[in-house]
PDB file of C-alpha atoms in Angstrom:
ATOM      1  CA  MET A   5      52.558  36.444 -28.220  1.00 39.00           C
ATOM      2  CA  GLY A   6      50.116  38.686 -26.485  1.00 37.00           C
ATOM      3  CA  THR A   7      48.293  39.479 -29.713  1.00 35.00           C
ATOM      4  CA  GLY A   8      48.239  35.847 -30.569  1.00 34.00           C
ATOM      5  CA  ASP A   9      46.869  34.929 -27.194  1.00 37.00           C
ATOM      6  CA  GLY A  10      44.316  37.720 -27.426  1.00 38.00           C
ATOM      7  CA  GLY A  11      43.246  36.614 -30.867  1.00 35.00           C
ATOM      8  CA  SER A  12      42.997  33.082 -29.696  1.00 33.00           C
ATOM      9  CA  THR A  13      40.924  34.126 -26.736  1.00 33.00           C
ATOM     10  CA  ALA A  14      38.583  36.155 -28.945  1.00 36.00           C
ATOM     11  CA  ALA A  15      38.178  33.239 -31.339  1.00 36.00           C
ATOM     12  CA  LYS A  16      37.366  30.892 -28.492  1.00 34.00           C
ATOM     13  CA  GLY A  17      34.845  33.363 -27.132  1.00 37.00           C
ATOM     14  CA  ASP A  18      33.137  33.700 -30.529  1.00 37.00           C
ATOM     15  CA  ALA A  19      33.006  29.975 -31.007  1.00 36.00           C
ATOM     16  CA  SER A  20      31.724  29.540 -27.501  1.00 38.00           C
ATOM     17  CA  GLY A  21      28.988  32.086 -28.106  1.00 41.00           C
ATOM     18  CA  LYS A  22      27.822  30.350 -31.299  1.00 38.00           C
ATOM     19  CA  ALA A  23      27.913  26.994 -29.601  1.00 41.00           C
ATOM     20  CA  GLY A  24      25.899  28.380 -26.717  1.00 43.00           C
ATOM     21  CA  ARG A  25      23.265  29.846 -29.042  1.00 44.00           C
ATOM     22  CA  THR A  26      23.114  26.675 -31.137  1.00 45.00           C
ATOM     23  CA  GLY A  27      22.876  24.531 -27.982  1.00 48.00           C
ATOM     24  CA  LYS A  28      19.957  26.552 -26.641  1.00 47.00           C
ATOM     25  CA  ALA A  29      18.165  26.466 -29.971  1.00 48.00           C
ATOM     26  CA  GLY A  30      18.780  22.728 -30.243  1.00 49.00           C
ATOM     27  CA  LYS A  31      17.537  22.235 -26.736  1.00 48.00           C
ATOM     28  CA  ARG A  32      14.393  24.239 -27.477  1.00 50.00           C
ATOM     29  CA  GLY A  33      13.869  22.197 -30.650  1.00 50.00           C
ATOM     30  CA  ARG A  34      14.284  18.934 -28.804  1.00 51.00           C
ATOM     31  CA  THR A  35      11.995  20.151 -26.029  1.00 55.00           C
ATOM     32  CA  ARG A  36       9.290  21.063 -28.542  1.00 49.00           C
ATOM     33  CA  ARG A  37       9.624  17.681 -30.234  1.00 51.00           C
ATOM     34  CA  ALA A  38       9.536  15.903 -26.866  1.00 52.00           C
ATOM     35  CA  VAL A  39       6.379  17.786 -25.890  1.00 45.00           C
ATOM     36  CA  LEU A  40       4.855  17.029 -29.292  1.00 45.00           C
ATOM     37  CA  PHE A  41       5.641  13.306 -29.124  1.00 48.00           C
ATOM     38  CA  THR A  42       4.562  13.116 -25.478  1.00 53.00           C
ATOM     39  CA  GLY A  43       1.323  14.827 -26.398  1.00 49.00           C
ATOM     40  CA  LEU A  44       0.775  12.432 -29.277  1.00 46.00           C
ATOM     41  CA  GLY A  45       1.475   9.504 -26.945  1.00 53.00           C
ATOM     42  CA  VAL A  46      -1.042  10.773 -24.418  1.00 43.00           C
ATOM     43  CA  PHE A  47      -3.545  11.363 -27.215  1.00 46.00           C
ATOM     44  CA  ALA A  48      -3.020   7.848 -28.557  1.00 48.00           C
ATOM     45  CA  ALA A  49      -3.397   6.351 -25.072  1.00 47.00           C
ATOM     46  CA  ALA A  50      -6.545   8.413 -24.510  1.00 48.00           C
ATOM     47  CA  ALA A  51      -7.887   7.223 -27.867  1.00 51.00           C
ATOM     48  CA  VAL A  52      -7.319   3.581 -26.869  1.00 48.00           C
ATOM     49  CA  ILE A  53      -8.946   4.144 -23.486  1.00 51.00           C
ATOM     50  CA  GLY A  54     -11.767   5.991 -25.230  1.00 61.00           C
ATOM     51  CA  ARG A  55     -12.374   3.068 -27.569  1.00 65.00           C
ATOM     52  CA  GLU A  56     -12.389   0.660 -24.632  1.00 64.00           C
ATOM     53  CA  GLU A  57     -14.893   2.797 -22.741  1.00 68.00           C
ATOM     54  CA  ILE A  58     -17.103   3.118 -25.803  1.00 65.00           C
ATOM     55  CA  ALA A  59     -16.981  -0.653 -26.246  1.00 63.00           C
ATOM     56  CA  ARG A  60     -17.863  -1.175 -22.585  1.00 63.00           C
ATOM     57  CA  GLY A  61     -20.641   1.380 -22.883  1.00 62.00           C
ATOM     58  CA  TRP A  62     -22.137  -0.639 -25.727  1.00 50.00           C
ATOM     59  CA  TRP A  63     -22.324  -3.772 -23.585  1.00 50.00           C
ATOM     60  CA  LEU A  64     -23.934  -1.771 -20.765  1.00 60.00           C
ATOM     61  CA  LEU A  65     -26.849  -0.713 -22.973  1.00 62.00           C
ATOM     62  CA  PRO A  66     -30.230  -2.269 -22.056  1.00 67.00           C
ATOM     63  CA  GLY A  67     -31.070  -5.246 -24.225  1.00 64.00           C
ATOM     64  CA  VAL A  68     -27.474  -5.906 -25.379  1.00 62.00           C
ATOM     65  CA  ARG A  69     -26.668  -9.448 -24.309  1.00 74.00           C
ATOM     66  CA  LYS A  70     -24.284 -12.219 -25.235  1.00 77.00           C
ATOM     67  CA  PRO A  71     -25.797 -15.529 -26.398  1.00 82.00           C
ATOM     68  CA  ARG A  72     -26.528 -17.847 -23.481  1.00 83.00           C
ATOM     69  CA  LYS A  73     -27.176 -21.524 -23.147  1.00 83.00           C
ATOM     70  CA  GLU A  74     -28.970 -22.971 -20.135  1.00 80.00           C
ATOM     71  CA  GLY A  75     -26.668 -25.019 -17.931  1.00 85.00           C
ATOM     72  CA  GLU A  76     -23.470 -24.007 -19.751  1.00 93.00           C
ATOM     73  CA  ILE A  77     -20.374 -24.094 -17.511  1.00 96.00           C
ATOM     74  CA  ASP A  78     -17.137 -22.118 -17.602  1.00 97.00           C
ATOM     75  CA  HIS A  79     -14.797 -24.651 -15.967  1.00 97.00           C
ATOM     76  CA  VAL A  80     -14.399 -28.128 -17.402  1.00 95.00           C
ATOM     77  CA  GLY A  81     -15.332 -30.752 -14.816  1.00 92.00           C
ATOM     78  CA  ALA A  82     -17.714 -28.559 -12.826  1.00 98.00           C
ATOM     79  CA  SER A  83     -21.361 -29.482 -12.347  1.00 98.00           C
ATOM     80  CA  TRP A  84     -24.134 -26.934 -12.780  1.00 97.00           C
ATOM     81  CA  THR A  85     -26.883 -25.841 -10.402  1.00 98.00           C
ATOM     82  CA  ALA A  86     -28.466 -22.463 -11.053  1.00 97.00           C
ATOM     83  CA  ALA A  87     -28.551 -19.944  -8.221  1.00 98.00           C
ATOM     84  CA  SER A  88     -31.737 -17.927  -7.848  1.00 98.00           C
ATOM     85  CA  PRO A  89     -31.821 -14.914 -10.211  1.00 96.00           C
ATOM     86  CA  ALA A  90     -32.425 -12.822  -7.090  1.00 98.00           C
ATOM     87  CA  ASN A  91     -28.901 -13.647  -5.907  1.00 98.00           C
ATOM     88  CA  TRP A  92     -26.933 -12.434  -8.947  1.00 98.00           C
ATOM     89  CA  ARG A  93     -27.117  -9.850 -11.749  1.00 95.00           C
ATOM     90  CA  MET A  94     -26.953 -10.481 -15.467  1.00 94.00           C
ATOM     91  CA  ALA A  95     -23.893  -8.961 -17.160  1.00 95.00           C
ATOM     92  CA  ASP A  96     -21.544  -9.514 -20.105  1.00 94.00           C
ATOM     93  CA  ARG A  97     -18.164  -9.705 -18.423  1.00 95.00           C
ATOM     94  CA  PRO A  98     -15.383  -9.056 -19.220  1.00 95.00           C
ATOM     95  CA  ASP A  99     -16.732  -6.811 -21.998  1.00 92.00           C
ATOM     96  CA  ASP A 100     -18.798  -4.583 -19.712  1.00 92.00           C
ATOM     97  CA  TYR A 101     -16.817  -5.047 -16.463  1.00 94.00           C
ATOM     98  CA  ARG A 102     -13.171  -6.120 -16.244  1.00 95.00           C
ATOM     99  CA  VAL A 103     -12.529  -9.314 -14.298  1.00 98.00           C
ATOM    100  CA  ASP A 104      -9.255  -8.974 -12.348  1.00 98.00           C
ATOM    101  CA  ARG A 105      -9.833 -10.437  -8.886  1.00 98.00           C
ATOM    102  CA  ILE A 106     -10.622 -13.791  -7.268  1.00 98.00           C
ATOM    103  CA  VAL A 107     -12.299 -13.764  -3.854  1.00 98.00           C
ATOM    104  CA  VAL A 108     -11.865 -16.805  -1.601  1.00 98.00           C
ATOM    105  CA  HIS A 109     -14.761 -17.714   0.719  1.00 98.00           C
ATOM    106  CA  VAL A 110     -15.590 -20.426   3.243  1.00 98.00           C
ATOM    107  CA  THR A 111     -19.229 -21.508   3.434  1.00 98.00           C
ATOM    108  CA  GLN A 112     -19.571 -21.860   7.218  1.00 97.00           C
ATOM    109  CA  GLY A 113     -21.882 -24.762   6.464  1.00 97.00           C
ATOM    110  CA  GLY A 114     -22.217 -27.968   4.490  1.00 98.00           C
ATOM    111  CA  PHE A 115     -22.277 -28.400   0.729  1.00 98.00           C
ATOM    112  CA  GLN A 116     -25.998 -29.033   0.266  1.00 98.00           C
ATOM    113  CA  SER A 117     -27.040 -26.300   2.668  1.00 98.00           C
ATOM    114  CA  SER A 118     -24.847 -23.861   0.727  1.00 98.00           C
ATOM    115  CA  VAL A 119     -26.334 -24.909  -2.617  1.00 98.00           C
ATOM    116  CA  ASP A 120     -29.829 -24.556  -1.163  1.00 98.00           C
ATOM    117  CA  ALA A 121     -28.994 -21.104   0.209  1.00 98.00           C
ATOM    118  CA  PHE A 122     -27.868 -19.849  -3.207  1.00 98.00           C
ATOM    119  CA  LYS A 123     -31.048 -21.263  -4.762  1.00 98.00           C
ATOM    120  CA  ASN A 124     -33.160 -19.431  -2.194  1.00 98.00           C
ATOM    121  CA  PRO A 125     -34.281 -15.998  -3.526  1.00 97.00           C
ATOM    122  CA  TRP A 126     -34.465 -14.641   0.011  1.00 97.00           C
ATOM    123  CA  HIS A 127     -30.797 -15.352   0.655  1.00 97.00           C
ATOM    124  CA  LYS A 128     -29.676 -12.385  -1.495  1.00 94.00           C
ATOM    125  CA  ALA A 129     -26.173 -13.823  -1.956  1.00 97.00           C
ATOM    126  CA  SER A 130     -24.366 -16.372  -4.106  1.00 98.00           C
ATOM    127  CA  ALA A 131     -20.956 -17.237  -5.522  1.00 98.00           C
ATOM    128  CA  HIS A 132     -19.820 -18.472  -8.906  1.00 98.00           C
ATOM    129  CA  TYR A 133     -18.409 -21.741  -7.539  1.00 98.00           C
ATOM    130  CA  ILE A 134     -18.543 -24.025  -4.510  1.00 98.00           C
ATOM    131  CA  VAL A 135     -15.612 -26.414  -3.938  1.00 98.00           C
ATOM    132  CA  ARG A 136     -16.204 -29.467  -1.745  1.00 98.00           C
ATOM    133  CA  GLN A 137     -13.686 -31.315   0.445  1.00 98.00           C
ATOM    134  CA  ASP A 138     -13.487 -34.186  -2.070  1.00 98.00           C
ATOM    135  CA  GLY A 139     -12.601 -31.764  -4.874  1.00 98.00           C
ATOM    136  CA  HIS A 140     -16.038 -31.627  -6.490  1.00 98.00           C
ATOM    137  CA  ILE A 141     -16.840 -28.217  -8.016  1.00 98.00           C
ATOM    138  CA  GLU A 142     -20.372 -26.873  -8.390  1.00 98.00           C
ATOM    139  CA  GLN A 143     -20.908 -23.805 -10.578  1.00 98.00           C
ATOM    140  CA  MET A 144     -23.983 -21.754  -9.679  1.00 98.00           C
ATOM    141  CA  VAL A 145     -23.465 -18.439 -11.498  1.00 98.00           C
ATOM    142  CA  ARG A 146     -21.888 -17.905 -14.917  1.00 97.00           C
ATOM    143  CA  GLU A 147     -18.604 -16.011 -14.856  1.00 97.00           C
ATOM    144  CA  LEU A 148     -19.958 -13.432 -17.258  1.00 96.00           C
ATOM    145  CA  ASP A 149     -22.572 -12.521 -14.640  1.00 97.00           C
ATOM    146  CA  VAL A 150     -22.158 -10.671 -11.329  1.00 98.00           C
ATOM    147  CA  ALA A 151     -22.631 -12.874  -8.261  1.00 98.00           C
ATOM    148  CA  PHE A 152     -23.509 -11.179  -4.961  1.00 98.00           C
ATOM    149  CA  HIS A 153     -20.671 -12.646  -2.935  1.00 97.00           C
ATOM    150  CA  ALA A 154     -18.400  -9.874  -1.643  1.00 96.00           C
ATOM    151  CA  ALA A 155     -20.911  -7.405  -0.118  1.00 92.00           C
ATOM    152  CA  ASN A 156     -19.218  -4.733  -2.236  1.00 96.00           C
ATOM    153  CA  ARG A 157     -20.651  -3.706  -5.617  1.00 96.00           C
ATOM    154  CA  ASP A 158     -17.330  -2.774  -7.227  1.00 97.00           C
ATOM    155  CA  MET A 159     -15.670  -6.001  -6.083  1.00 98.00           C
ATOM    156  CA  ASN A 160     -18.644  -8.095  -7.177  1.00 98.00           C
ATOM    157  CA  GLU A 161     -18.452  -6.582 -10.648  1.00 98.00           C
ATOM    158  CA  ARG A 162     -14.732  -7.229 -11.068  1.00 98.00           C
ATOM    159  CA  SER A 163     -14.276 -10.604  -9.355  1.00 98.00           C
ATOM    160  CA  ILE A 164     -15.036 -14.327  -9.374  1.00 98.00           C
ATOM    161  CA  GLY A 165     -16.226 -15.739  -6.054  1.00 98.00           C
ATOM    162  CA  ILE A 166     -15.099 -19.238  -4.990  1.00 98.00           C
ATOM    163  CA  GLU A 167     -16.700 -20.809  -1.914  1.00 98.00           C
ATOM    164  CA  HIS A 168     -15.009 -23.663  -0.037  1.00 98.00           C
ATOM    165  CA  VAL A 169     -17.126 -26.003   2.051  1.00 98.00           C
ATOM    166  CA  GLY A 170     -16.190 -25.921   5.704  1.00 98.00           C
ATOM    167  CA  PHE A 171     -15.783 -23.793   8.799  1.00 98.00           C
ATOM    168  CA  VAL A 172     -13.061 -21.205   9.404  1.00 97.00           C
ATOM    169  CA  HIS A 173     -12.125 -22.697  12.797  1.00 97.00           C
ATOM    170  CA  ARG A 174     -11.640 -26.250  11.412  1.00 98.00           C
ATOM    171  CA  PRO A 175      -8.335 -26.598   9.520  1.00 97.00           C
ATOM    172  CA  GLN A 176      -9.201 -30.231   8.746  1.00 98.00           C
ATOM    173  CA  ASP A 177     -11.951 -28.996   6.427  1.00 98.00           C
ATOM    174  CA  PHE A 178      -9.355 -27.628   3.993  1.00 98.00           C
ATOM    175  CA  THR A 179      -8.310 -30.921   2.431  1.00 98.00           C
ATOM    176  CA  ASP A 180      -5.614 -31.672  -0.137  1.00 98.00           C
ATOM    177  CA  ALA A 181      -8.314 -32.476  -2.700  1.00 98.00           C
ATOM    178  CA  MET A 182     -10.046 -29.148  -2.025  1.00 98.00           C
ATOM    179  CA  TYR A 183      -6.835 -27.122  -2.390  1.00 98.00           C
ATOM    180  CA  ALA A 184      -5.894 -28.937  -5.603  1.00 98.00           C
ATOM    181  CA  ALA A 185      -9.331 -28.602  -7.226  1.00 98.00           C
ATOM    182  CA  SER A 186      -9.691 -24.959  -6.241  1.00 98.00           C
ATOM    183  CA  ALA A 187      -6.173 -24.195  -7.522  1.00 98.00           C
ATOM    184  CA  ARG A 188      -6.960 -25.735 -10.923  1.00 98.00           C
ATOM    185  CA  LEU A 189     -10.172 -23.731 -11.059  1.00 98.00           C
ATOM    186  CA  ALA A 190      -8.393 -20.501 -10.096  1.00 98.00           C
ATOM    187  CA  ALA A 191      -5.624 -21.153 -12.643  1.00 98.00           C
ATOM    188  CA  ASP A 192      -8.239 -21.627 -15.342  1.00 98.00           C
ATOM    189  CA  ILE A 193      -9.849 -18.310 -14.372  1.00 98.00           C
ATOM    190  CA  CYS A 194      -6.473 -16.533 -14.292  1.00 98.00           C
ATOM    191  CA  LYS A 195      -5.559 -17.838 -17.732  1.00 97.00           C
ATOM    192  CA  ARG A 196      -8.807 -16.666 -19.303  1.00 96.00           C
ATOM    193  CA  TYR A 197      -8.768 -13.175 -17.800  1.00 98.00           C
ATOM    194  CA  GLY A 198      -5.036 -12.562 -17.412  1.00 97.00           C
ATOM    195  CA  ILE A 199      -5.205 -12.281 -13.619  1.00 98.00           C
ATOM    196  CA  PRO A 200      -1.799 -12.267 -11.839  1.00 98.00           C
ATOM    197  CA  VAL A 201      -1.366 -14.916  -9.155  1.00 98.00           C
ATOM    198  CA  ASP A 202      -0.586 -12.791  -6.115  1.00 98.00           C
ATOM    199  CA  ARG A 203      -2.211 -11.503  -2.941  1.00 98.00           C
ATOM    200  CA  ARG A 204      -3.211  -8.245  -4.579  1.00 98.00           C
ATOM    201  CA  HIS A 205      -5.461 -10.109  -7.002  1.00 98.00           C
ATOM    202  CA  PHE A 206      -6.457 -13.015  -4.729  1.00 98.00           C
ATOM    203  CA  LEU A 207      -8.419 -11.764  -1.727  1.00 98.00           C
ATOM    204  CA  GLY A 208     -10.178 -13.296   1.228  1.00 98.00           C
ATOM    205  CA  HIS A 209     -13.768 -12.272   1.895  1.00 98.00           C
ATOM    206  CA  SER A 210     -12.670 -10.641   5.144  1.00 97.00           C
ATOM    207  CA  GLU A 211     -10.288  -8.373   3.199  1.00 97.00           C
ATOM    208  CA  ILE A 212     -12.993  -6.743   1.086  1.00 96.00           C
ATOM    209  CA  PRO A 213     -13.798  -3.150   2.120  1.00 93.00           C
ATOM    210  CA  GLY A 214     -17.064  -3.105   4.027  1.00 88.00           C
ATOM    211  CA  ALA A 215     -17.117  -6.874   4.635  1.00 87.00           C
ATOM    212  CA  ASP A 216     -18.257  -8.170   8.014  1.00 89.00           C
ATOM    213  CA  HIS A 217     -17.141 -11.777   7.428  1.00 92.00           C
ATOM    214  CA  THR A 218     -14.068 -13.538   8.798  1.00 95.00           C
ATOM    215  CA  ASP A 219     -13.538 -16.119   6.046  1.00 97.00           C
ATOM    216  CA  PRO A 220     -11.405 -17.759   4.868  1.00 98.00           C
ATOM    217  CA  GLY A 221      -9.789 -17.359   8.297  1.00 97.00           C
ATOM    218  CA  GLU A 222      -6.357 -18.004   9.764  1.00 97.00           C
ATOM    219  CA  HIS A 223      -6.262 -21.685   8.785  1.00 98.00           C
ATOM    220  CA  TRP A 224      -6.471 -21.016   5.058  1.00 98.00           C
ATOM    221  CA  ASP A 225      -2.931 -21.526   3.729  1.00 98.00           C
ATOM    222  CA  TRP A 226      -2.424 -18.709   1.237  1.00 98.00           C
ATOM    223  CA  ASP A 227       1.191 -19.601   0.409  1.00 98.00           C
ATOM    224  CA  ARG A 228       0.260 -23.193  -0.356  1.00 98.00           C
ATOM    225  CA  TYR A 229      -2.806 -22.186  -2.344  1.00 98.00           C
ATOM    226  CA  LEU A 230      -1.079 -19.633  -4.562  1.00 98.00           C
ATOM    227  CA  SER A 231       1.821 -22.022  -5.137  1.00 98.00           C
ATOM    228  CA  LEU A 232      -0.656 -24.662  -6.330  1.00 98.00           C
ATOM    229  CA  VAL A 233      -2.375 -22.108  -8.590  1.00 98.00           C
ATOM    230  CA  ARG A 234       0.973 -21.187 -10.176  1.00 98.00           C
ATOM    231  CA  GLU A 235       1.807 -24.865 -10.711  1.00 98.00           C
ATOM    232  CA  ALA A 236      -1.596 -25.509 -12.309  1.00 98.00           C
ATOM    233  CA  LEU A 237      -1.229 -22.443 -14.513  1.00 97.00           C
ATOM    234  CA  LYS A 238       2.215 -23.582 -15.661  1.00 96.00           C
ATOM    235  CA  ALA A 239       0.960 -27.104 -16.369  1.00 95.00           C
ATOM    236  CA  ALA A 240      -1.911 -25.694 -18.426  1.00 90.00           C
ATOM    237  CA  GLY A 241       0.611 -23.891 -20.611  1.00 83.00           C
TER     238      GLY A 241
END
């Protein structure tokens, strides 16, 4: 019995030793493969990013421009009035700069005075769209171009600026027709650029780093607005 038990114990120990050595070797093999595949994954991701950056670099070269047509609009139903070239910068978005934000503004003035301001080269500011209380939408800068609306270069390059006619202290200025028209416009923009409908990607002018404005103010109903944008996006398919 003792010999048998001893033999059995020795056999178990030998088997255990082989298993231990095989397990470590297997683990090392799996680790090497994991590192290899992880490295290949990182390399592939870097290659994709590299291609994207090269493509963007191409569109940033002087003289490289997309075809343009005077008075062309980006949102069906909008009217066109050109802002002064001094108030925006020519670009080829989203090929040179990604578009992933919408910035909500309030004009702090009337519709015509806002249009005139964006046409004035001394104003040094503009937005892509102005939405009136009756739901009328005026486009003044093409979406592929960079409007000077957020007082922040990075945000200007990555965003679409939408002005709403009214004053921040007058909740009555934010009409049903304005909310509905602006929501349809925003949904159209989100669909084209793949922008999520949330407060990380929809910002008020006052929320932009470095901004000294207070718009759209406490009376702008963000919950209502984003809900309307989601509904419009769903209806558009």
